CSV table of C-alpha atoms in Angstrom, one decimal:
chain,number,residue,atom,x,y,z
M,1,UNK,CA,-36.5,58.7,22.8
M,2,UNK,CA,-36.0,55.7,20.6
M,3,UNK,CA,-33.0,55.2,18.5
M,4,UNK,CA,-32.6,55.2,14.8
M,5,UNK,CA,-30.6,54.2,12.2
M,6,UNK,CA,-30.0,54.8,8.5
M,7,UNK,CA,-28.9,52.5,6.4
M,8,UNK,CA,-28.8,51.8,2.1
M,9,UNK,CA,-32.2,51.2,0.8
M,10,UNK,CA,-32.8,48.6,-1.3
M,11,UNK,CA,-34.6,48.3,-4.7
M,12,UNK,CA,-37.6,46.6,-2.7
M,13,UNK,CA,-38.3,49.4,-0.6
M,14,UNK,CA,-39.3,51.8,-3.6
M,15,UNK,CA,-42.7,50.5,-2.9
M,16,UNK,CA,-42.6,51.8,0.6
M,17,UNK,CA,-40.7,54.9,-0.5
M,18,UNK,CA,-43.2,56.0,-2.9
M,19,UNK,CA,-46.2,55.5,-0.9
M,20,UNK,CA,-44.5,57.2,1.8
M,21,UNK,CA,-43.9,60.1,-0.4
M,22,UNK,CA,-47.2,60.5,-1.9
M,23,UNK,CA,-49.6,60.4,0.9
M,24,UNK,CA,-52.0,63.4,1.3
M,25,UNK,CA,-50.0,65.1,4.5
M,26,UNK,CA,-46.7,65.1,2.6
M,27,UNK,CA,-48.0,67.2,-0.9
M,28,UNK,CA,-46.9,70.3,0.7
M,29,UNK,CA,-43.5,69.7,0.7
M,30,UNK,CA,-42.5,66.9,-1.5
M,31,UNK,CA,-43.6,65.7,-5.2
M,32,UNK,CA,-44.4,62.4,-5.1
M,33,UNK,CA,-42.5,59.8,-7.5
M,34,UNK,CA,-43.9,56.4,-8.7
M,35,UNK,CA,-42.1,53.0,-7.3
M,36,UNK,CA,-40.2,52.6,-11.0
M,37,UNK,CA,-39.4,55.9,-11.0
M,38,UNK,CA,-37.4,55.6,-7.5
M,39,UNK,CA,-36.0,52.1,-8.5
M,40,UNK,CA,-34.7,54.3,-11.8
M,41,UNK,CA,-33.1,56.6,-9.7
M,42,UNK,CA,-31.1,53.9,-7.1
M,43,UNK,CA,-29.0,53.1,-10.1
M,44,UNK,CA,-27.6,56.6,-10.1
M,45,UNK,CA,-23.8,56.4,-8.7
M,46,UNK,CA,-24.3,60.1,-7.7
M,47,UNK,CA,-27.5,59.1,-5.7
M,48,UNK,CA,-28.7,57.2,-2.5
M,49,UNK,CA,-31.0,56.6,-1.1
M,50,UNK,CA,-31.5,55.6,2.9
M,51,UNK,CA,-33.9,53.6,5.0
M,52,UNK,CA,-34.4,55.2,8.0
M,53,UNK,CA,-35.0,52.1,10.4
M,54,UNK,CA,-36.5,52.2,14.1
M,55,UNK,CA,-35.0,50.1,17.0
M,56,UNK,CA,-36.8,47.4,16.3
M,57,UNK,CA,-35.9,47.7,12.6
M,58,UNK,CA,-39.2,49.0,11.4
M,59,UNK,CA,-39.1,51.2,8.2
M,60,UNK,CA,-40.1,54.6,9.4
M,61,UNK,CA,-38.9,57.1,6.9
M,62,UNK,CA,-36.1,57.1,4.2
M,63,UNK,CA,-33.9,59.8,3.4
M,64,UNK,CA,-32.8,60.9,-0.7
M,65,UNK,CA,-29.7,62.2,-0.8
M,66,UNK,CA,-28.2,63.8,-4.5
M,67,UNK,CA,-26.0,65.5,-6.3
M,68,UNK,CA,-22.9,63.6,-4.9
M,69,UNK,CA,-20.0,64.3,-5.7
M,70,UNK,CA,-17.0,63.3,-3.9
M,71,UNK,CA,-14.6,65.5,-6.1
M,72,UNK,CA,-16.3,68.3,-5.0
M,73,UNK,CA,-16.9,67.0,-1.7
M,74,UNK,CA,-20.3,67.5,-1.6
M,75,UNK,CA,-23.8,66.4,-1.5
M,76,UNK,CA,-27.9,67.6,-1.5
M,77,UNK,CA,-30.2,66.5,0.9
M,78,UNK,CA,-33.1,66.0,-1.6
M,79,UNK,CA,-35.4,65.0,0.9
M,80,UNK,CA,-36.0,63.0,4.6
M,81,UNK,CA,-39.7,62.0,4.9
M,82,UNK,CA,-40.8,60.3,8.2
M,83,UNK,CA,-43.3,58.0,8.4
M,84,UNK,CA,-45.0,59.2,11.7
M,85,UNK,CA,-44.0,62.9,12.3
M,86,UNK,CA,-43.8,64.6,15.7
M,87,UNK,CA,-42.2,60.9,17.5
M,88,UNK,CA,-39.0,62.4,18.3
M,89,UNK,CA,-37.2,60.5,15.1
M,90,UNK,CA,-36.5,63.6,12.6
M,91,UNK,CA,-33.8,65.0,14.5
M,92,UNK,CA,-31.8,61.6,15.4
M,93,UNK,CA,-32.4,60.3,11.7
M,94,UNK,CA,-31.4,63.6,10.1
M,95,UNK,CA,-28.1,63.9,12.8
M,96,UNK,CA,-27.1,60.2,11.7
M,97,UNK,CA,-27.5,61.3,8.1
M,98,UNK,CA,-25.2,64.0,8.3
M,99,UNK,CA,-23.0,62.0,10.3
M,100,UNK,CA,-22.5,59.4,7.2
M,101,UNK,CA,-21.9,62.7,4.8
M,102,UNK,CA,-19.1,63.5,6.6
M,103,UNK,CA,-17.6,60.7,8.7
M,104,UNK,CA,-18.1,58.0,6.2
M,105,UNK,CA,-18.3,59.7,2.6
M,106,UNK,CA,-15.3,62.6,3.8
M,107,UNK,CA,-17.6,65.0,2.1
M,108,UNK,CA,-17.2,68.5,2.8
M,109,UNK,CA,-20.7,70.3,2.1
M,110,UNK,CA,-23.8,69.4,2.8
M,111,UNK,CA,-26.8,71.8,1.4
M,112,UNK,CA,-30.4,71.6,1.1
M,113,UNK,CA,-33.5,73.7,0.2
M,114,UNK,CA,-36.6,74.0,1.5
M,115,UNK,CA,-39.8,75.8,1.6
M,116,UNK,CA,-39.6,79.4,3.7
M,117,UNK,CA,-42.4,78.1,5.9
M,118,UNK,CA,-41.4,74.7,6.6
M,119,UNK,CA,-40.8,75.4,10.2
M,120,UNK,CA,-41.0,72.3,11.7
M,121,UNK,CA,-37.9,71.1,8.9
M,122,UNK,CA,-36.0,74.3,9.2
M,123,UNK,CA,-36.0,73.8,12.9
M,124,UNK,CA,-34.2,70.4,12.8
M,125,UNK,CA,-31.7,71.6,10.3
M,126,UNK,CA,-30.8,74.5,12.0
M,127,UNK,CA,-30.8,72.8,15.2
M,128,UNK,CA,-28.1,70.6,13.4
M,129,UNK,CA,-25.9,73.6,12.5
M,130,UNK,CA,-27.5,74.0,8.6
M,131,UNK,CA,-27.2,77.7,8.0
M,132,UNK,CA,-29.7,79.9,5.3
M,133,UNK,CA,-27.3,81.0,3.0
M,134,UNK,CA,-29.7,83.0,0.7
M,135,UNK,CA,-33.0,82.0,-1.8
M,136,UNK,CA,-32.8,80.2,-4.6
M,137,UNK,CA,-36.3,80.4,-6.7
M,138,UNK,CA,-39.5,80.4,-6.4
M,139,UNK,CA,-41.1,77.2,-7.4
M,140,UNK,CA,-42.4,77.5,-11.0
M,141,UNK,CA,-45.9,75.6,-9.8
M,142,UNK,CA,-47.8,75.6,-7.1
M,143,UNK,CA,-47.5,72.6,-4.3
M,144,UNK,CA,-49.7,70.9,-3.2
M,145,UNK,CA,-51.4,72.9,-0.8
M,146,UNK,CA,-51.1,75.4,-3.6
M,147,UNK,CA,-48.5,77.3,-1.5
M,148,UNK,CA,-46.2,79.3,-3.5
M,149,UNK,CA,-43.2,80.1,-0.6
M,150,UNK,CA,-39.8,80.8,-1.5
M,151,UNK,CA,-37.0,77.7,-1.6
M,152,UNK,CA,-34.7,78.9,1.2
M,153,UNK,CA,-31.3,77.3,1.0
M,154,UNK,CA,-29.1,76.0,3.7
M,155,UNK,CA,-25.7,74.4,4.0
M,156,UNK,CA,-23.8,72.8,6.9
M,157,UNK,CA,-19.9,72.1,6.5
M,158,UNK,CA,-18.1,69.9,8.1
M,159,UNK,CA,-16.3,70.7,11.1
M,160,UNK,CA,-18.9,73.5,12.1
């Protein structure tokens, strides 16, 4: 399996982040932003967003992380999207994520949400100790597949 690393974006990858995001395979689970709308959201202090790199150092997926707080010690994994699912990368990208939430940032909590019949994500996560911890809505509009599944959410503390 090839190794991965994740590192901070930087305001040029938007392009790449938002083209990533919005190609046809990925409208079922993600909404797709525009390039100024990402480089908007890099200012945020309580966001950030990750390149996920290849050996080589290719760009193969970037990870949005939100929500962060570090007085409440926790953090929302908004979304990981891979360039080239099913190469082994998910897994090793998402476990170095969550290695940087809680060795580097000290943070507590880590939660998420996602769709009730993303199996292939839920898989990962729960493979990494994320745990369902209930629902939490059912998406107001369609996606785009025009699937309608419940948000399932699931959280992973540190030390477990």
């Amino acid at each position: 399996m090839s190794a991965v690393r994740v590192v901070p974006a930087r305001p040029d990858d938007a392009r790449a982040i938002s083209e990533l995001e919005c190609r046809p395979e990925n409208r079922a689970f993600i909404r797709g932003h525009s390039e100024a709308e990402h480089r908007a959201r890099m200012v945020d202090p309580t966001v950030r967003y990750l390149r996920i790199e290849d050996d080589a150092g290719n760009f193969v997926g970037f990870v949005l992380v939100t929500e962060l707080d570090h007085r409440e010690r926790s953090a929302r994994l908004l979304r990981i999207v891979m360039d080239a699912p099913g190469r082994g990368l998910g897994r090793p990208a998402m476990a170095a994520v969550c290695e940087l939430v809680f060795q580097e940032w000290s943070l507590g909590r880590f939660w998420l949400d996602v769709f009730e019949d993303n199996t292939r994500a839920r898989h990962v996560y729960e493979s990494l100790g994320f745990r369902a911890t209930g629902y939490t809505y059912q998406p107001r509009l369609p996606r785009g597949d025009a699937g309608t599944a419940p948000l399932m959410r699931m959280e992973l503390w540190a030390g477990k």
